[in-house]
Coordinates of C-alpha atoms in Angstrom, one line a residue:
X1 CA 4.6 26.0 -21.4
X2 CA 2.2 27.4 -18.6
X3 CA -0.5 25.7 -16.7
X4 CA -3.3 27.0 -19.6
X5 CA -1.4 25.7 -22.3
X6 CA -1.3 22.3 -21.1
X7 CA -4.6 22.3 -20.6
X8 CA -5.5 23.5 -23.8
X9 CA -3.1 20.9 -25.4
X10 CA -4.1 18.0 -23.6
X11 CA -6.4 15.7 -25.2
X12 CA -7.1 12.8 -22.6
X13 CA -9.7 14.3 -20.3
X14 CA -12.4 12.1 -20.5
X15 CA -10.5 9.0 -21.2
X16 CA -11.7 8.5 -25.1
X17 CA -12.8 5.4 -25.9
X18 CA -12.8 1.9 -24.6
X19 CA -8.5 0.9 -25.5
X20 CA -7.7 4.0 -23.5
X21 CA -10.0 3.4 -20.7
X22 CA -8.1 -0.4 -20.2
X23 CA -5.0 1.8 -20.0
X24 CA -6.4 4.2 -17.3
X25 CA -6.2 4.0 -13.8
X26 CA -8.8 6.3 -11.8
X27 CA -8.4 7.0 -8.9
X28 CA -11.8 7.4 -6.5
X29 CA -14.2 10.8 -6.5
X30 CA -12.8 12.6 -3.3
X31 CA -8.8 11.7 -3.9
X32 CA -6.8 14.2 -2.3
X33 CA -4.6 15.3 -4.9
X34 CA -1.9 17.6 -3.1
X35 CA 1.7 19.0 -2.8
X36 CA 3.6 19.4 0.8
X37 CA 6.1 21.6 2.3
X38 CA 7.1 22.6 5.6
X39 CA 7.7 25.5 7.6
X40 CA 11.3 26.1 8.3
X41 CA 12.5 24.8 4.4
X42 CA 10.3 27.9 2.6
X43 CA 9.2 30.2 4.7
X44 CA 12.6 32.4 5.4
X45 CA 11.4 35.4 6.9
X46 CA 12.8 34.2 10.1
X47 CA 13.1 37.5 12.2
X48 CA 10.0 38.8 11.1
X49 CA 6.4 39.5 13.1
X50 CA 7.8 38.2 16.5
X51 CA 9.0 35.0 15.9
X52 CA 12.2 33.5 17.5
X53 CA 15.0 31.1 17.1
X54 CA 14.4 27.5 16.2
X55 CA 16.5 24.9 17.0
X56 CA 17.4 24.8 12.9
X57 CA 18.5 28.1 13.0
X58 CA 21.1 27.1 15.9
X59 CA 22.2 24.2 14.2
X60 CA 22.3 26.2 10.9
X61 CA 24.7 28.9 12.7
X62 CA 26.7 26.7 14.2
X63 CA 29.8 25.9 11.7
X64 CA 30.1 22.1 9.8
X65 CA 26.5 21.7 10.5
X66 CA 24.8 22.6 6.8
X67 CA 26.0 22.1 3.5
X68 CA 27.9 25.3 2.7
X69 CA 26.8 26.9 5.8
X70 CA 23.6 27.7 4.0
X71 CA 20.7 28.4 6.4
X72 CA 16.7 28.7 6.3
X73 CA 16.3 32.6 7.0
X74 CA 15.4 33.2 3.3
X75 CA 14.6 29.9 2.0
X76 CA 12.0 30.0 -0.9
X77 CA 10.5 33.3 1.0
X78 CA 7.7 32.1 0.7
X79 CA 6.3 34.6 4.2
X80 CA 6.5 37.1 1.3
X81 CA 5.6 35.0 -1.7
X82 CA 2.5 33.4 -0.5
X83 CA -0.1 34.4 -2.9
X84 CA 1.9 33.9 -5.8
X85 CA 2.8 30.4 -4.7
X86 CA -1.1 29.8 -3.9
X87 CA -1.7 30.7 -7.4
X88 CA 0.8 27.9 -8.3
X89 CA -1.1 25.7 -6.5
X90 CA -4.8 26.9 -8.2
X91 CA -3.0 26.8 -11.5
X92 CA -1.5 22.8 -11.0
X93 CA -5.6 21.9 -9.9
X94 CA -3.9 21.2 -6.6
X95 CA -7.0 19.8 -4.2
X96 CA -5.1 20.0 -1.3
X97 CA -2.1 21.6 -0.2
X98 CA 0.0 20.2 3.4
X99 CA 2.0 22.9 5.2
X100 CA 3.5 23.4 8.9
X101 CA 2.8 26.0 11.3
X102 CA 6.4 27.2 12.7
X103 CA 6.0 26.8 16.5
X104 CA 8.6 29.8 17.3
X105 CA 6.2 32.1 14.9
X106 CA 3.2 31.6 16.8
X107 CA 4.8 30.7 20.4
X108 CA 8.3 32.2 20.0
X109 CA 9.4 30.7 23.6
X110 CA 7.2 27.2 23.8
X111 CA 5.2 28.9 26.4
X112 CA 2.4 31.3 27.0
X113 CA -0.1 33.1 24.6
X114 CA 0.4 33.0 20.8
X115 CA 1.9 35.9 18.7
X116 CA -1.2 37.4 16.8
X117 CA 0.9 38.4 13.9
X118 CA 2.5 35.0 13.7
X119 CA -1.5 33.1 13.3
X120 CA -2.2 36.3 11.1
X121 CA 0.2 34.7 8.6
X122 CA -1.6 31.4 8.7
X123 CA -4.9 32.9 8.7
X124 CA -4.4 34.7 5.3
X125 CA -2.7 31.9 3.9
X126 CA -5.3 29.1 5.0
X127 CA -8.1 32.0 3.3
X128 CA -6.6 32.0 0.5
X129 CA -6.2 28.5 -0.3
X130 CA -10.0 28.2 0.6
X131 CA -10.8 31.3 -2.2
X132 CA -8.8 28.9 -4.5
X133 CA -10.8 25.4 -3.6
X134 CA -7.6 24.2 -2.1
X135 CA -8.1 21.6 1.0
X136 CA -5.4 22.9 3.5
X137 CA -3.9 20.4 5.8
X138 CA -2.2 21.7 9.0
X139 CA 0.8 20.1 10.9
X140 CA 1.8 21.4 13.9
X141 CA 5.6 20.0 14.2
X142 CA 8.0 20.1 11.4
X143 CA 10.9 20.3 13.6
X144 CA 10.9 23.2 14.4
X145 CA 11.0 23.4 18.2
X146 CA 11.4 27.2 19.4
X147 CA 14.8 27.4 20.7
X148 CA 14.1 28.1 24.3
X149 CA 12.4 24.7 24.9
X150 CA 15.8 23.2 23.8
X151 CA 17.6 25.4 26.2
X152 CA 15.5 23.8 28.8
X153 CA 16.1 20.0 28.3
X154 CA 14.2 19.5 24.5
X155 CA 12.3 16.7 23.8
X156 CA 14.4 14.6 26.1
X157 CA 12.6 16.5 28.6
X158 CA 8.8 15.1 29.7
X159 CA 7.8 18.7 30.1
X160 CA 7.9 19.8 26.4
X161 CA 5.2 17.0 25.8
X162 CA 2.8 19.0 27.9
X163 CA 4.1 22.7 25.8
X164 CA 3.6 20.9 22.6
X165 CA -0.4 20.2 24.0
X166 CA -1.0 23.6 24.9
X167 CA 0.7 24.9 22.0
X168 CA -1.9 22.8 19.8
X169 CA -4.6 24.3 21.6
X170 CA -3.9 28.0 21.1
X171 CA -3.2 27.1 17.3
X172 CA -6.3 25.0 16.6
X173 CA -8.6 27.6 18.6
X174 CA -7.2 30.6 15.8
X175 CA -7.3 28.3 13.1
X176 CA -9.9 25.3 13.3
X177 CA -12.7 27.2 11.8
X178 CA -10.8 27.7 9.0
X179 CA -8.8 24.3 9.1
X180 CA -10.3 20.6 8.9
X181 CA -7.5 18.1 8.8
X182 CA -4.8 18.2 11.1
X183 CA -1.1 16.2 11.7
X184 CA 0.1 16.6 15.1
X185 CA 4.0 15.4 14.2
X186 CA 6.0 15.1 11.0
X187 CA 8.7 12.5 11.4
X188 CA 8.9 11.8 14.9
X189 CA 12.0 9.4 14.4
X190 CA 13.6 12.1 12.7
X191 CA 13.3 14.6 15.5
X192 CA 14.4 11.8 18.0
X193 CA 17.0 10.0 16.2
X194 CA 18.4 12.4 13.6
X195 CA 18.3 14.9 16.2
X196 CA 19.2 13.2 19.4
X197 CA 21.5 9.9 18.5
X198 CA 23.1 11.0 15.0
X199 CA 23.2 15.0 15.8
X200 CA 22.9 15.4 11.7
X201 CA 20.0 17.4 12.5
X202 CA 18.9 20.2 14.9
X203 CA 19.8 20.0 17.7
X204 CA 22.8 18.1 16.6
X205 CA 22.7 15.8 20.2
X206 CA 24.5 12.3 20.4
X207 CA 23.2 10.7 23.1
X208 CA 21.5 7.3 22.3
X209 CA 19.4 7.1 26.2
X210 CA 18.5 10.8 25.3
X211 CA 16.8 10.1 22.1
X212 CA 15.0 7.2 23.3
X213 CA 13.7 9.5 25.6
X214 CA 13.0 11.9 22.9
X215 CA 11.0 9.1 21.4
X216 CA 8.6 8.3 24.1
X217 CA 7.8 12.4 25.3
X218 CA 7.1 12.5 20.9
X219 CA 4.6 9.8 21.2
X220 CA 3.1 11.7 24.4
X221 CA 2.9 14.9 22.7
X222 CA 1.3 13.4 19.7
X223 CA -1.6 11.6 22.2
X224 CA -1.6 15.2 24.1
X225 CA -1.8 17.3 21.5
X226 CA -4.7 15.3 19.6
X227 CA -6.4 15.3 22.9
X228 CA -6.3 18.9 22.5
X229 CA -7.1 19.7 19.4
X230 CA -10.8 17.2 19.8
X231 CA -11.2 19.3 22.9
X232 CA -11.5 22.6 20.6
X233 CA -11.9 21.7 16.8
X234 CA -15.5 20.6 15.3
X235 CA -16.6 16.9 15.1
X236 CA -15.6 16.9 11.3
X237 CA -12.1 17.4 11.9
X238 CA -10.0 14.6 10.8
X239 CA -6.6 14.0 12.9
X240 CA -3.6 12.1 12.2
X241 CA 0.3 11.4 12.4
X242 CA 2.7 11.6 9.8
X243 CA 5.5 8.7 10.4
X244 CA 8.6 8.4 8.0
X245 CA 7.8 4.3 8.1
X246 CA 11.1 2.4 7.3
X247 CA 10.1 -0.6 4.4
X248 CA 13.4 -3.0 6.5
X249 CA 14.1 -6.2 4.0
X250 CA 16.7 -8.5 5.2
X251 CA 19.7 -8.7 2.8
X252 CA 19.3 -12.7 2.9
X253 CA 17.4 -15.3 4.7
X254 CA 19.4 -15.6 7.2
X255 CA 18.4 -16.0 10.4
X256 CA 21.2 -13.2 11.3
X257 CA 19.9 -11.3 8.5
X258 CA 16.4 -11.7 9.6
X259 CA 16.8 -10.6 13.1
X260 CA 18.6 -7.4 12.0
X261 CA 15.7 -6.7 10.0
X262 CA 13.3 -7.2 13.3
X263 CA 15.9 -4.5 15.4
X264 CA 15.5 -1.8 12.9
X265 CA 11.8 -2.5 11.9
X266 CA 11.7 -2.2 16.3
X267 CA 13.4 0.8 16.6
X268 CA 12.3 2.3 13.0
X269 CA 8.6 1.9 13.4
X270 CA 7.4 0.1 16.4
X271 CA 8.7 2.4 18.1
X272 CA 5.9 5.2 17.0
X273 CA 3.3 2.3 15.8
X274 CA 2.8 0.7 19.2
X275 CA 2.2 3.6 21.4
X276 CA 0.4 5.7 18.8
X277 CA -2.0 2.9 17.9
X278 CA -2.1 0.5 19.9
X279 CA -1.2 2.0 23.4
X280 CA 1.8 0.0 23.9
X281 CA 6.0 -0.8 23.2
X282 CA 7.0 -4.5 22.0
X283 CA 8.7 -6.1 24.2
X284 CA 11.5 -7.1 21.7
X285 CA 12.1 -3.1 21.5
X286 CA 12.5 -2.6 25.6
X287 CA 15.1 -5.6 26.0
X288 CA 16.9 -4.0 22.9
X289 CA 17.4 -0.8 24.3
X290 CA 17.3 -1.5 28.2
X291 CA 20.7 -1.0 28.5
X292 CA 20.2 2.6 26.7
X293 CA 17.1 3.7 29.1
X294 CA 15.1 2.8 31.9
X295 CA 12.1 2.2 30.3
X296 CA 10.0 1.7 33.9
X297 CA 10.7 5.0 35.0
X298 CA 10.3 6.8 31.9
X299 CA 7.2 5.8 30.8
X300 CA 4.7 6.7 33.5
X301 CA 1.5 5.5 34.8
X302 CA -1.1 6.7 31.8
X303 CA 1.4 7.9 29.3
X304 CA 0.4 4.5 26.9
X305 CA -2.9 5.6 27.4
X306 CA -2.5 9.0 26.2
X307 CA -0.2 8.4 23.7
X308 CA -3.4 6.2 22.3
X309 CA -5.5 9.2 21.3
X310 CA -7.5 8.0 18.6
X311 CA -6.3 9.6 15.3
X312 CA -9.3 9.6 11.6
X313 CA -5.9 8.5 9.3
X314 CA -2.6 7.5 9.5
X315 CA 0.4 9.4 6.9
X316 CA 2.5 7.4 5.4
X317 CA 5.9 9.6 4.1
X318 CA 7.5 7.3 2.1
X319 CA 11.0 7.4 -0.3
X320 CA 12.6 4.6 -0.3
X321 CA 13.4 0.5 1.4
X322 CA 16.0 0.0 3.9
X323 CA 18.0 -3.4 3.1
X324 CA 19.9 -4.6 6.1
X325 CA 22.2 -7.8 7.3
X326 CA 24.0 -8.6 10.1
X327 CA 27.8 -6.9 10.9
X328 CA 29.5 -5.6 8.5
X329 CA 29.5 -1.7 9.2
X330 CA 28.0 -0.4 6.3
X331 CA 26.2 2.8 7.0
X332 CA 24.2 3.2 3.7
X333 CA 21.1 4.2 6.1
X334 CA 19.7 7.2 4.0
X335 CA 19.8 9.4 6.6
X336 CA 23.0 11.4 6.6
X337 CA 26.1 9.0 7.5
X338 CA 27.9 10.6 10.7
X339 CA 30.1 9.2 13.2
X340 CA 27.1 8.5 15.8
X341 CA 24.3 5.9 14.9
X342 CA 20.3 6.8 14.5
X343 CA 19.6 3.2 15.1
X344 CA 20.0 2.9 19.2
X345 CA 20.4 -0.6 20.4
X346 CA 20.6 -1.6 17.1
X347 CA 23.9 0.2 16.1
X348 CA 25.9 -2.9 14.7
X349 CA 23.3 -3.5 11.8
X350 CA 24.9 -2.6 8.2
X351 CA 22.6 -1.4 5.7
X352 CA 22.9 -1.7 1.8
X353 CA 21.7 0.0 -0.9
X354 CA 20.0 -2.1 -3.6
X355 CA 20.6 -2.1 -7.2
X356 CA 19.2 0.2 -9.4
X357 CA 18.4 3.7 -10.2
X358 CA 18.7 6.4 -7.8
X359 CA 17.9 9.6 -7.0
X360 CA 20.5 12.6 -6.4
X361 CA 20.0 11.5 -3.1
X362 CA 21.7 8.7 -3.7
X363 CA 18.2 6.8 -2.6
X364 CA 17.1 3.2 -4.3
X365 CA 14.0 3.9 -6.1
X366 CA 11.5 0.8 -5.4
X367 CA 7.6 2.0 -5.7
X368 CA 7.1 -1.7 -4.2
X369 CA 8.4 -0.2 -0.9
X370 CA 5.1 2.0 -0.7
X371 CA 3.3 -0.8 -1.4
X372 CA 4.6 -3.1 1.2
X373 CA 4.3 -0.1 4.0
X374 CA 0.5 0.2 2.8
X375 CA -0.4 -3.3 2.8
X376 CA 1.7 -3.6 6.5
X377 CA -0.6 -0.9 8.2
X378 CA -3.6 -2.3 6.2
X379 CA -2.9 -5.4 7.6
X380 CA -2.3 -4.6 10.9
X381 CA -5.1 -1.7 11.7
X382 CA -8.0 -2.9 8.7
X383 CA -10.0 0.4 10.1
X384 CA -7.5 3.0 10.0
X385 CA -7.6 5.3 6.7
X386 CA -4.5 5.8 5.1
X387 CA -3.0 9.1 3.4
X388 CA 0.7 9.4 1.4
X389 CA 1.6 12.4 3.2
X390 CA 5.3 12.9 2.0
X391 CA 6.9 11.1 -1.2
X392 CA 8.8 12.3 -4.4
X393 CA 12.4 12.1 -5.6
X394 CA 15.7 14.4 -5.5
X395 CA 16.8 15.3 -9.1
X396 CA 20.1 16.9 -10.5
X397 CA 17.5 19.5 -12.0
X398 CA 19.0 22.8 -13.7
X399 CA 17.1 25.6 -15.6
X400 CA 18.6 25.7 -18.9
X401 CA 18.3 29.0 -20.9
X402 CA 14.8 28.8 -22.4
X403 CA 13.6 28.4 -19.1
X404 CA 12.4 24.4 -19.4
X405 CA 13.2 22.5 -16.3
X406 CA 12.8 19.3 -18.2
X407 CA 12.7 16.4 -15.2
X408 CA 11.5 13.1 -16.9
X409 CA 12.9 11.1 -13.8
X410 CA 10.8 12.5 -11.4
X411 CA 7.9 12.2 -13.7
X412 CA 8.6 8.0 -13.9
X413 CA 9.1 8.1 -10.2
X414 CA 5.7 9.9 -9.0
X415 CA 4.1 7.7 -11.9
X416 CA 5.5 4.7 -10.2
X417 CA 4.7 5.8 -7.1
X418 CA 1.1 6.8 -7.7
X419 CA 0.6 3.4 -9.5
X420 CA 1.5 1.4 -6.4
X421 CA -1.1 3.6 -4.6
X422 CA -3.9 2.7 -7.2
X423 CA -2.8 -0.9 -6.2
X424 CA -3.4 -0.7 -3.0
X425 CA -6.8 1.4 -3.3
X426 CA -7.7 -1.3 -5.8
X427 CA -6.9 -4.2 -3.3
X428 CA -9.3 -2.9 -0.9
X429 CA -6.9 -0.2 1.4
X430 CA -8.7 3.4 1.9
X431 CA -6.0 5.4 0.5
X432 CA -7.4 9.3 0.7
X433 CA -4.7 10.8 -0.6
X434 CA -1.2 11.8 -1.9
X435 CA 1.1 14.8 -1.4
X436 CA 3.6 15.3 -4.2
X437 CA 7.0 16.2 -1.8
X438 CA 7.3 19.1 -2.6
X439 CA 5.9 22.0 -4.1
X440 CA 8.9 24.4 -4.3
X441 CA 12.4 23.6 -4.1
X442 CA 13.2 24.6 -0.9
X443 CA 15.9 24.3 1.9
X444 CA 17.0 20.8 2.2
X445 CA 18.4 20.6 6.0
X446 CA 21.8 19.6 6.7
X447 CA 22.0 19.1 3.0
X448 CA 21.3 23.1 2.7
X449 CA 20.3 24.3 -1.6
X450 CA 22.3 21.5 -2.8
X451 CA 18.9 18.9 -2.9
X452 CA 15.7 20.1 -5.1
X453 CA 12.7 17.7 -4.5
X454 CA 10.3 20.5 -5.8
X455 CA 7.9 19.8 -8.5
X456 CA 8.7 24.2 -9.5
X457 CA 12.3 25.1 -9.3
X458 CA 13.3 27.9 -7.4
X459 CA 16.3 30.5 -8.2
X460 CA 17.3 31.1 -4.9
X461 CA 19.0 34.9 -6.0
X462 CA 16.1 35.7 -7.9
X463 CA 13.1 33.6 -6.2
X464 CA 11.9 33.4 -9.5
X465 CA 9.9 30.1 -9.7
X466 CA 9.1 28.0 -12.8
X467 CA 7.2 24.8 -13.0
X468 CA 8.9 21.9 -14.1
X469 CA 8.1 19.1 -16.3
X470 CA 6.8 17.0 -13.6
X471 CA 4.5 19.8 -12.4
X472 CA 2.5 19.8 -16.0
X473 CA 2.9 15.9 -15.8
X474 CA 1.0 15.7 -12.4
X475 CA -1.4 18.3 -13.4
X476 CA -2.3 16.5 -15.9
X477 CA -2.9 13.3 -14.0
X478 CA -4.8 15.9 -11.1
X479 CA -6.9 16.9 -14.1
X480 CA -7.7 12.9 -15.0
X481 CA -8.1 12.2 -11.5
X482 CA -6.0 9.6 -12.4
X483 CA -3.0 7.9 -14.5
X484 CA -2.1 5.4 -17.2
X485 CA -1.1 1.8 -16.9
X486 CA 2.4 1.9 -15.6
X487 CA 4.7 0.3 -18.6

């Protein structure tokens, strides 16, 4: 069934009378309805136009890194396949569409002036989501660092805060009459922990002191960079982070329990939400890692202060809670497994996955969790606008011969998922918006083709692309601005 044919068969748009209405859930005028991706996971065309080497295509080279050895220089080719997947987006009555700028595209070495052919790309990508009355978000860092800033120390390295800053500026100077909302950094605790502690992401480093280190020069280039980008983009222009915020519940009431809840809530959020908002680190977080780092000589005279840059909305990428207890040596963390820990200073925590359904990525699904993370941030920072800026499901999804990708469990979980959204908009929190992760299936990091989150399945050989169920299902809703009563 295409996009048209839905539309001609759908018969809830106005709600019809006053039963149905009681079942409805509308969402406010102005709701960002959208899809994300990122850079390095679609784009492929990874020697093309100038660009370099990213640290993912190191860590993709190197052997045992990625599933099968599969790597991102194709991906969903979407370099090539831009229009077409535009017309996707115009076709789902997508509002809004999140993407990343590859760094090593536009500044192939982290340094110096930017590759004209690399912003080109983004230029007659950003017009064309425009002609289609698509909203385009920007987001400078998807992990992607260009390869020669990791030769030089990475983001353990206080310097690549400061190339990251003038990196923003070249980028928002091409692009910010074209581009309104910006996202400095995707995942920060993924680029420093994943990448720095665990090593089951690029740049594959297991050092615990270097991705503490990692952590705090993330937190300066996310003050530096939105620094730069008021100094150059128009008054309008709305900034933000998007942090990966861990929903930690303690396996019992324990007080052991408890207090391994309050080391990975320290090191899983805190870590990012002090700095970032509130222009400090806990305490608790500094004596848990102290023996990791020397927090007093990394963190210099002003770099709170910057880090502090005051952002329009916070993003919230959300998939699933984190249960966790005392001892025990479970590593059910959702984030890979390996023989190093992501969770520095708090390495001896066991985690737990929670009864229930789950998703092919072997993830609890609990819509409560977004919930809980909204009304947290509410709570703490009543001001701040809130926007869901990553959150679907992994499904076992195949393309049977008629062509039907038929994926009713990713339906339940976006309903679920929007539903605990309309809760929190309901109880008072300015939720903007929410990005369907993702639009395409795409390349799924260490994890490689074997993952799809996409709302339109991809055949890699081909790169034919068909919409699945869940794509008509949240068109629809798009087209309602809204959904029904959850069951």
């Amino acid at each position: 069934m295409t996009f048209v044919q839905a539309r001609q068969a759908d018969p809830s748009a106005p709600v019809a009378d006053a039963a149905a209405a009681e079942d409805f859930r509308r969402f406010p005028e102005g709701f960002l309805w959208g899809s994300a991706t990122s850079a390095y996971q679609i784009e492929g065309g990874a020697n093309e136009d100038g660009r370099s080497a990213s640290i993912w295509d190191t860590f993709c080279a190197t052997p045992g890194k990625v599933h099968r050895g599969d790597t991102g220089a194709v991906a969903a080719d979407h370099y090539h396949r831009w229009r077409e997947d535009v017309a996707l987006m115009k076709d789902m009555g997508l509002n809004a569409y999140r993407f990343s700028i590859a760094w090593p595209r536009v500044q192939p070495t982290g340094r110096g002036p930017a590759v004209e052919r690399g912003l080109d790309f983004y230029r007659r990508l950003v017009d064309e989501l425009l002609e289609a009355g698509i909203t385009p978000l920007a987001t400078l860092y998807h992990w992607d660092l260009p390869q020669d800033l990791e030769d030089t120390g990475g983001w353990p390295r206080r310097d690549t805060a400061q190339r990251f800053a003038d990196y923003a500026l070249l980028t928002a100077r091409a692009l910010g009459d074209r581009v309104s909302h910006w996202t400095t950094l995707n995942e920060p605790w993924c680029s420093a922990f994943l990448g720095y502690a665990s090593g089951v992401h690029a740049p594959g480093r297991t050092d615990a002191g270097d991705s503490l280190r990692a952590a705090h020069h993330l937190n300066l280039a996310h003050g530096l960079g939105t620094a730069a980008l008021r100094d150059v983009l128009p008054r309008t222009a709305r900034l933000s982070v998007a942090l990966n915020l861990h929903q930690v519940r303690a396996l019992t009431g324990e007080p052991e329990d408890l207090e391994a809840a309050r080391r990975i809530d320290a090191v899983g959020n805190r870590i990012f939400l002090g700095p970032m908002l509130r222009g400090a680190y806990d305490p608790d977080l500094l004596q848990d890692t102290a023996h990791l780092v020397d927090w007093d000589d990394l963190v210099r005279p002003g770099d709170l202060e910057a880090a502090a840059a005051p952002i329009d909305q916070l993003g919230i990428n959300y998939y699933t809670p984190a249960v966790v207890s005392a001892g025990g040596g479970v590593r059910e963390d959702a984030h890979g497994g390996g023989d190093h820990s992501p969770w520095p200073g708090a390495e001896d925590v066991a985690f737990h996955q929670p009864p229930g359904e789950l998703t092919a990525m072997q993830w609890s699904i609990d819509a409560t969790g977004l919930r809980d993370l909204i009304d947290r941030v509410h709570q703490d920072h009543p001001d701040l606008p809130v926007v869901i800026t990553e959150n679907g499901m992994a499904c076992e999804d195949y393309r049977p011969p008629e062509g039907e990708v038929n994926d009713t469990d990713r339906i339940a979980y976006l309903h679920q998922h929007l539903g605990a959204v309309h809760q929190a908009i309901e109880a008072g929190v300015p939720v903007s918006g929410y990005f369907a992760w993702s639009l395409l299936d795409n390349f799924e990091w260490a994890y490689g083709y074997a993952k799809r989150f996409g709302l339109v399945y991809v055949d890699f050989p081909s790169q034919c692309r068909t919409p699945k169920a869940s794509a008509h299902w949240y068109a629809r809703a798009i087209r309602r601005n809204g959904i029904s009563r959850l069951p």
